[in-house]
mmCIF file with all atom_site columns, C-alpha atoms in Angstrom:
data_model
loop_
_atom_site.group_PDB
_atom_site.id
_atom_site.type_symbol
_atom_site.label_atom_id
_atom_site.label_alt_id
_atom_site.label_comp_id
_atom_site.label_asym_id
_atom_site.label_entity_id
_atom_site.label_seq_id
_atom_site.pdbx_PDB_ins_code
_atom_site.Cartn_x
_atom_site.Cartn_y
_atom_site.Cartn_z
_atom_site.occupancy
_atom_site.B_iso_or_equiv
_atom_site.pdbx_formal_charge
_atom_site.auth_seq_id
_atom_site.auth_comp_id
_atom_site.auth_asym_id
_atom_site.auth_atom_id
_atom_site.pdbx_PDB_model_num
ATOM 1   C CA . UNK A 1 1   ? 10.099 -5.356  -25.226 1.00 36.00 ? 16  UNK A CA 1
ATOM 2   C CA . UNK A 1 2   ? 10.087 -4.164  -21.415 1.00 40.00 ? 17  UNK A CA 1
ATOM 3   C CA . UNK A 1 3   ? 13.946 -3.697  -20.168 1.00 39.00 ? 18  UNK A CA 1
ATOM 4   C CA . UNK A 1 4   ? 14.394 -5.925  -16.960 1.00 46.00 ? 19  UNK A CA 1
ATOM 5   C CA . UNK A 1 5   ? 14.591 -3.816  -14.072 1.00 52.00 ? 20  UNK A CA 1
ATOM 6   C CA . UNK A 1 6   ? 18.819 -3.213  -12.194 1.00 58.00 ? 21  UNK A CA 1
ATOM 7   C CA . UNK A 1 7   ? 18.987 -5.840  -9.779  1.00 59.00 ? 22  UNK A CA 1
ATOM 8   C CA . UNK A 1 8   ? 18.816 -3.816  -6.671  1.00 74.00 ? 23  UNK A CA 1
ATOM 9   C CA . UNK A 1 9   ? 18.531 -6.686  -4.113  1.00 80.00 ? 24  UNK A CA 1
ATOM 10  C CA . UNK A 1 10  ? 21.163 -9.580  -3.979  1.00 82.00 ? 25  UNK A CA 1
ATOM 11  C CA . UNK A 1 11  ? 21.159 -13.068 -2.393  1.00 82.00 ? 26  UNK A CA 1
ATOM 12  C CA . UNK A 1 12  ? 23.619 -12.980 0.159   1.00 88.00 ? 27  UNK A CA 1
ATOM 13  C CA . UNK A 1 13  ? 23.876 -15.394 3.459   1.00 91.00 ? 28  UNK A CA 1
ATOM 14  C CA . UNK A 1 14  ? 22.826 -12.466 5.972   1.00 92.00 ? 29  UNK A CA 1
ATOM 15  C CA . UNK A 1 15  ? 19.923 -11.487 3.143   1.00 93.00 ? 30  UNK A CA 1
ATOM 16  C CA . UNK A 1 16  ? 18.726 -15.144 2.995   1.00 95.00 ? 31  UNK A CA 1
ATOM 17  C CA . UNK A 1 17  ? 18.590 -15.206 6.324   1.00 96.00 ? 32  UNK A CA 1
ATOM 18  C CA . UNK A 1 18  ? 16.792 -11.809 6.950   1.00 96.00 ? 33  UNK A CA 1
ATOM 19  C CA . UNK A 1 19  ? 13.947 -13.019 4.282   1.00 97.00 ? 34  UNK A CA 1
ATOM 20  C CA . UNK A 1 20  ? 13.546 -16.489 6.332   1.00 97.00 ? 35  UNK A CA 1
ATOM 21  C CA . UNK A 1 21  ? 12.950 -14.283 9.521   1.00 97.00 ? 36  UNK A CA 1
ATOM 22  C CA . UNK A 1 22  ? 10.769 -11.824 7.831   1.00 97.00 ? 37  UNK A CA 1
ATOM 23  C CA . UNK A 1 23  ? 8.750  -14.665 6.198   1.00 97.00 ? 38  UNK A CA 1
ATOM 24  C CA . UNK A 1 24  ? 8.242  -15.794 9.597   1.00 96.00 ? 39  UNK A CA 1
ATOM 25  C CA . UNK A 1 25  ? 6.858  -13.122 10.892  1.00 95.00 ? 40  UNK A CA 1
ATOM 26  C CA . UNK A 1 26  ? 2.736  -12.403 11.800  1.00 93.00 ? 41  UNK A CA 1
ATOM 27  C CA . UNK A 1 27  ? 1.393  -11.112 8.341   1.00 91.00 ? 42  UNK A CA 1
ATOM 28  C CA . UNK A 1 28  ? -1.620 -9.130  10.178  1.00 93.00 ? 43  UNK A CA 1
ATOM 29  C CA . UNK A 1 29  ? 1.504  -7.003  12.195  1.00 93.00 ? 44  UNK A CA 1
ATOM 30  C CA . UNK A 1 30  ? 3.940  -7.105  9.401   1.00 96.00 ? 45  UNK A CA 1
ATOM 31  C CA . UNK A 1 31  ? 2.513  -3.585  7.293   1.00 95.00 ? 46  UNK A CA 1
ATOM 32  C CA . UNK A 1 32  ? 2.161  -1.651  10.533  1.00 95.00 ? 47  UNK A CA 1
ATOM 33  C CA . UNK A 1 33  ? 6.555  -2.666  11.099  1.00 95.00 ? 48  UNK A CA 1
ATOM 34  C CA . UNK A 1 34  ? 6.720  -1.641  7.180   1.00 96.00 ? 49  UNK A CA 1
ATOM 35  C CA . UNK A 1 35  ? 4.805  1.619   7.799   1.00 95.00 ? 50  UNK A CA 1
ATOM 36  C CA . UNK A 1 36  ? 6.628  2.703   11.082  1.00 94.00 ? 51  UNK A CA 1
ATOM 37  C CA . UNK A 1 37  ? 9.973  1.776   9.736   1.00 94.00 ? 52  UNK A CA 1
ATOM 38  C CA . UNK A 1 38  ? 9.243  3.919   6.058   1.00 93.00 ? 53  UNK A CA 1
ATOM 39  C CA . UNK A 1 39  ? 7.833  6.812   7.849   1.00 92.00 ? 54  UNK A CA 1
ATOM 40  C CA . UNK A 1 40  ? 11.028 7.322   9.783   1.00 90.00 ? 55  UNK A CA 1
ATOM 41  C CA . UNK A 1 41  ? 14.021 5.935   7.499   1.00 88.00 ? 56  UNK A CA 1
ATOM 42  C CA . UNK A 1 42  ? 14.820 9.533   5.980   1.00 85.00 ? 57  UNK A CA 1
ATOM 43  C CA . UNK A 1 43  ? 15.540 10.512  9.548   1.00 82.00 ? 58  UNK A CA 1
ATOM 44  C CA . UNK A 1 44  ? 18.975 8.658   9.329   1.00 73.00 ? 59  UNK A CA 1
ATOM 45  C CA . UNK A 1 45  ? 19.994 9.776   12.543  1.00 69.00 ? 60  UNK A CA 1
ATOM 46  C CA . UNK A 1 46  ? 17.341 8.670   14.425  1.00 75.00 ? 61  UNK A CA 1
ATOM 47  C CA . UNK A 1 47  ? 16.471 4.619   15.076  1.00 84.00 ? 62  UNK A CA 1
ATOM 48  C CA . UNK A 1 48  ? 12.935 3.704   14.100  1.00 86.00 ? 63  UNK A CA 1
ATOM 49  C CA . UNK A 1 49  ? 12.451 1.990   17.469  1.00 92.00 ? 64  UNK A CA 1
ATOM 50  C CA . UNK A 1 50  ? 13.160 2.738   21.104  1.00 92.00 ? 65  UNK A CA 1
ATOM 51  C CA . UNK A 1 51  ? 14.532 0.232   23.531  1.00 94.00 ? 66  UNK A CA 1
ATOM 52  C CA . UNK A 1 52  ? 11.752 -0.387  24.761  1.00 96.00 ? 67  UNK A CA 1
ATOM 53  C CA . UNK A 1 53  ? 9.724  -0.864  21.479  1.00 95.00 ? 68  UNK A CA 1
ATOM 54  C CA . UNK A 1 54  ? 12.521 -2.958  20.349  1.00 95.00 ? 69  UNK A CA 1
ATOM 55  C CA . UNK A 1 55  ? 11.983 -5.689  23.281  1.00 96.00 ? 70  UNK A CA 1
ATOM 56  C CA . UNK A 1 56  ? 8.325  -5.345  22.517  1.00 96.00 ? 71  UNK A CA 1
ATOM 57  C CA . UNK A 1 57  ? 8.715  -6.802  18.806  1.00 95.00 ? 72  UNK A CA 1
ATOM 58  C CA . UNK A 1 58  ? 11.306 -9.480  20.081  1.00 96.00 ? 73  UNK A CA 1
ATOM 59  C CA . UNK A 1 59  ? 8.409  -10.600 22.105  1.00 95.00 ? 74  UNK A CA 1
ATOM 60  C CA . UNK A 1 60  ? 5.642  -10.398 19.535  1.00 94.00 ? 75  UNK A CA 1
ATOM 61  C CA . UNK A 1 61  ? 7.516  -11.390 17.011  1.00 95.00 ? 76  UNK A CA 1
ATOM 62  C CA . UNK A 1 62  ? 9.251  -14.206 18.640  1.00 95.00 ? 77  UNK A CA 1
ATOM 63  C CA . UNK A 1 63  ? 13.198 -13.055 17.574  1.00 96.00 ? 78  UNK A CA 1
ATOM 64  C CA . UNK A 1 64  ? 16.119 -13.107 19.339  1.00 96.00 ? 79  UNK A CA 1
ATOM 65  C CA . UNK A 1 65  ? 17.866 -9.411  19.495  1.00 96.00 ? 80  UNK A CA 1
ATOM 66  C CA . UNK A 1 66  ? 20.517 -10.133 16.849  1.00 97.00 ? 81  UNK A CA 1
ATOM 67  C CA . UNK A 1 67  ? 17.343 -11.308 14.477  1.00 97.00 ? 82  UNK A CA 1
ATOM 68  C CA . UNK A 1 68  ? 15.099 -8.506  14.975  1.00 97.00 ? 83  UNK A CA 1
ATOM 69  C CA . UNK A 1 69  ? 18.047 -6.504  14.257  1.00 96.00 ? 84  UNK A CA 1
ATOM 70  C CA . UNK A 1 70  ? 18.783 -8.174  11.026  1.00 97.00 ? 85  UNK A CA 1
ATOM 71  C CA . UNK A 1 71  ? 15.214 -8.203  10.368  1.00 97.00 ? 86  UNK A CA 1
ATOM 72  C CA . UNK A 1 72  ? 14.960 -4.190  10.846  1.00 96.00 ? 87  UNK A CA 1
ATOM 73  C CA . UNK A 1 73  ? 18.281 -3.553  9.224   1.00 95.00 ? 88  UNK A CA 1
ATOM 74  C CA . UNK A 1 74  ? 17.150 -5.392  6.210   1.00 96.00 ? 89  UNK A CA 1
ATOM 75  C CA . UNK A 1 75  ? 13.804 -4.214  6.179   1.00 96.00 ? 90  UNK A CA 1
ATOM 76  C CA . UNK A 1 76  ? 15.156 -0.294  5.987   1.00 94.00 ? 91  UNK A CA 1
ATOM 77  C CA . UNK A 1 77  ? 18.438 -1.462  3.886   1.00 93.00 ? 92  UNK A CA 1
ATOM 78  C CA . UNK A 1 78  ? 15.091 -2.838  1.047   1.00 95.00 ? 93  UNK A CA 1
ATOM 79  C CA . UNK A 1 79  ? 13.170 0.551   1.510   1.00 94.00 ? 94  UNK A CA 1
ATOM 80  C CA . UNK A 1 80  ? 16.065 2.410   1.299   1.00 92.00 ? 95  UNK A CA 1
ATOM 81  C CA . UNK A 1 81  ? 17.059 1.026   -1.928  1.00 92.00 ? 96  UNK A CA 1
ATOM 82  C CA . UNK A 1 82  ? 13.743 1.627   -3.203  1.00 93.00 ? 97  UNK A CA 1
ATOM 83  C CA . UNK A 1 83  ? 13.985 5.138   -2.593  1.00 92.00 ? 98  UNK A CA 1
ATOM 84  C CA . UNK A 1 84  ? 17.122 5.341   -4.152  1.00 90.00 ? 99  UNK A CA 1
ATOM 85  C CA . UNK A 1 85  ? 16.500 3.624   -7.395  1.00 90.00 ? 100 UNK A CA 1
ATOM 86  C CA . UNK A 1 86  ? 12.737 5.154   -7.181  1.00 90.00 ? 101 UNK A CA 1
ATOM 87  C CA . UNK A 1 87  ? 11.482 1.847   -7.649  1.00 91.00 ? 102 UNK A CA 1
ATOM 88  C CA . UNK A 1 88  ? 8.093  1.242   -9.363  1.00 93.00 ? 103 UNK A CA 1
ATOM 89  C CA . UNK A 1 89  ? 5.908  -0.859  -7.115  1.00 94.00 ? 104 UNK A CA 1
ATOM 90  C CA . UNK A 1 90  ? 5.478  -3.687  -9.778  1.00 94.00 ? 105 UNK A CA 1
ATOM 91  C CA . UNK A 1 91  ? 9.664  -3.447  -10.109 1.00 94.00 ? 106 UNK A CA 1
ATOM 92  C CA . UNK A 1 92  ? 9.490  -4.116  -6.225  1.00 94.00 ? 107 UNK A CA 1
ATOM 93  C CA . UNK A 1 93  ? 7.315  -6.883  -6.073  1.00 95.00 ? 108 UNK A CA 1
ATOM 94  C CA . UNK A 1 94  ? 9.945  -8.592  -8.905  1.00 93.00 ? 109 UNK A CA 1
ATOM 95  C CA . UNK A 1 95  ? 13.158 -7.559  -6.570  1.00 93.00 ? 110 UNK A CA 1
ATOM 96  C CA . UNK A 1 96  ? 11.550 -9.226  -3.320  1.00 95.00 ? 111 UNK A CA 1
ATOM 97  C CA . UNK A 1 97  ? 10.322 -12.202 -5.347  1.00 93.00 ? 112 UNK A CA 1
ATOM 98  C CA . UNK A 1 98  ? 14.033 -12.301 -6.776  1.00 93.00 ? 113 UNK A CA 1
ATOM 99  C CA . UNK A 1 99  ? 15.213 -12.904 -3.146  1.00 94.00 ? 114 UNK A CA 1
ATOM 100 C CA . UNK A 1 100 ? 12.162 -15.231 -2.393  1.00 95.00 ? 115 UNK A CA 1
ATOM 101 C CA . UNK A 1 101 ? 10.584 -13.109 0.039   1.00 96.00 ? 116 UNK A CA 1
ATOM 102 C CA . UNK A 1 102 ? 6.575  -14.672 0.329   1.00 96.00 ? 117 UNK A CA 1
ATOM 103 C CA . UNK A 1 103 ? 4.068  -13.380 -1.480  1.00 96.00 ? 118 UNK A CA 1
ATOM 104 C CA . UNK A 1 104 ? 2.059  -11.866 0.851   1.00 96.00 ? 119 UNK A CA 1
ATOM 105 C CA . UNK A 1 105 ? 5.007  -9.941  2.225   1.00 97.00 ? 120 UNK A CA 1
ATOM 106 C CA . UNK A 1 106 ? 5.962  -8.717  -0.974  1.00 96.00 ? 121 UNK A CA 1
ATOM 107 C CA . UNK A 1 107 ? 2.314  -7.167  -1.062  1.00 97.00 ? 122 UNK A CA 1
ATOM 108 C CA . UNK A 1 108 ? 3.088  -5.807  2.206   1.00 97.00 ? 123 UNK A CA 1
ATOM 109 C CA . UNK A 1 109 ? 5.846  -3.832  1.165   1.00 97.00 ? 124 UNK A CA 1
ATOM 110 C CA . UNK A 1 110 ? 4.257  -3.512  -2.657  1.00 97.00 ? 125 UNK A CA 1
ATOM 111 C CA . UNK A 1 111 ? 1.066  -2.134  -0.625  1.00 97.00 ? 126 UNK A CA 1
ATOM 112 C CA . UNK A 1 112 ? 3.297  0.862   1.679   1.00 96.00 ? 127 UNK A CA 1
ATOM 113 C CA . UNK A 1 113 ? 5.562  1.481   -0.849  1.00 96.00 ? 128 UNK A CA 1
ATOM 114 C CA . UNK A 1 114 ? 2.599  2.271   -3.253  1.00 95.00 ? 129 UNK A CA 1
ATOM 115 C CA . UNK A 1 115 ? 1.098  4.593   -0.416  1.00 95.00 ? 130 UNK A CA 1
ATOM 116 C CA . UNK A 1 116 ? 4.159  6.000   0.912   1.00 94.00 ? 131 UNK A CA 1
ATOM 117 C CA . UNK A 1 117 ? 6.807  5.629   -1.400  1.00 91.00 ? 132 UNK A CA 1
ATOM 118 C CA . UNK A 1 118 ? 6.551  9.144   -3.106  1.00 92.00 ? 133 UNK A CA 1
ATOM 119 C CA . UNK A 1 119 ? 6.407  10.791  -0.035  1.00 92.00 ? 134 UNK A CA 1
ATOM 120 C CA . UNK A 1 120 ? 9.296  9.493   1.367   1.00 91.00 ? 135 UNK A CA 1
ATOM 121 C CA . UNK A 1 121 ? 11.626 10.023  -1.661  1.00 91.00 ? 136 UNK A CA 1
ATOM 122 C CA . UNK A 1 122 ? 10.243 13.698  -1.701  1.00 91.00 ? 137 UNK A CA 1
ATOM 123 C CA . UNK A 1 123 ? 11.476 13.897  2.501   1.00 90.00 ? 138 UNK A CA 1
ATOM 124 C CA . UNK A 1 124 ? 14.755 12.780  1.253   1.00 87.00 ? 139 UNK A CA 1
ATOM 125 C CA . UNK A 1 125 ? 15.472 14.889  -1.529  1.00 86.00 ? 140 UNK A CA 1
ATOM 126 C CA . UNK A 1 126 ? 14.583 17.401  1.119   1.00 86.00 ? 141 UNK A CA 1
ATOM 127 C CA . UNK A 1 127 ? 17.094 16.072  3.808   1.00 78.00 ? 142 UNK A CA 1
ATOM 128 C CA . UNK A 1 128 ? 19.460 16.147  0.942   1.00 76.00 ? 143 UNK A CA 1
ATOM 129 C CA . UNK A 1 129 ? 18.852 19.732  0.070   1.00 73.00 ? 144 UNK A CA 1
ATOM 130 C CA . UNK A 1 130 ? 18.066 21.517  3.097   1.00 66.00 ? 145 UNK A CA 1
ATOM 131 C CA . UNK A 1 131 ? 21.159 21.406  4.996   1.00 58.00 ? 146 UNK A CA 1
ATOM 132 C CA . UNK A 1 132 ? 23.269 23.415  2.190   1.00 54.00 ? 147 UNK A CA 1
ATOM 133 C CA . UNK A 1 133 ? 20.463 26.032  2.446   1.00 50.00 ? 148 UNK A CA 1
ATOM 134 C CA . UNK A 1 134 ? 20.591 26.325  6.389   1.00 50.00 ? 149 UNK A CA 1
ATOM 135 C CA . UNK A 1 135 ? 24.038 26.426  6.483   1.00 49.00 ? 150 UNK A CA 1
ATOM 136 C CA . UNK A 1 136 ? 24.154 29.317  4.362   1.00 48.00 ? 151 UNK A CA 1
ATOM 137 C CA . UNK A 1 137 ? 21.519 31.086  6.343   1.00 51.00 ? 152 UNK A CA 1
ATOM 138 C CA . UNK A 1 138 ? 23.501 30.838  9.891   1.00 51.00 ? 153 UNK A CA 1
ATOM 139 C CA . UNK A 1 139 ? 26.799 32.380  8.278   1.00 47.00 ? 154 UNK A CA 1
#
């Protein structure tokens, strides 16, 4: 008998929230936000939007500020704990159903995580590892 997989993603009021806002959202523009956000969340430092690219979502997306900051918080806050756990795409699709995220945007992350997911936990194991070793070279 298959083990259930750790809850990783909890129902909380700003969560609940986040997934109404993110089921609201254009499904034919919602794997390029998925993609964009993944292929820059090991870069921790760094925001996965400009200013500028920011006011352009508000407006396609139809979001206030504060919600496409929630939206974008939550979205990386999800990937992020995929990476950590190294979540199997099938565990994934449970986790998001869990918090009753739609189907079809489930897929969408179930879809990048299954084409970028490895990758990205491989960039942060790097980030992880790579400092120690260029500290030690510059001494």
């Amino acid at each position: 008998m298959a083990v259930p997989a750790a809850l990783i993603l909890r129902e909380s009021p700003s969560m609940k929230k986040a997934v109404s806002l993110i089921n609201a959202i254009d499904t034919g523009r919602f794997p390029r936000l998925l993609t964009r956000i993944l292929q820059k969340l090991h870069l921790k430092a760094e925001s996965s939007f400009s200013e500028e690219e920011e006011e352009k979502l508000q407006a396609a997306f139809s979001l206030e500020k504060q919600d496409l900051h929630l939206v974008l918080e939550t979205i990386s806050f999800i990937l992020e704990q995929a990476v950590y756990h190294n979540v199997k795409p099938a565990a994934l699709q449970q986790q998001l159903e869990n918090i009753h995220l739609r189907q079809d945007k489930a897929e969408a992350f179930v879809n990048t995580w299954s084409s970028m997911g490895q990758e990205t936990v491989e960039k942060f194991r790097q980030r992880i590892l790579a400092p120690s070793r260029d500290r030690w070279m510059a001494a």
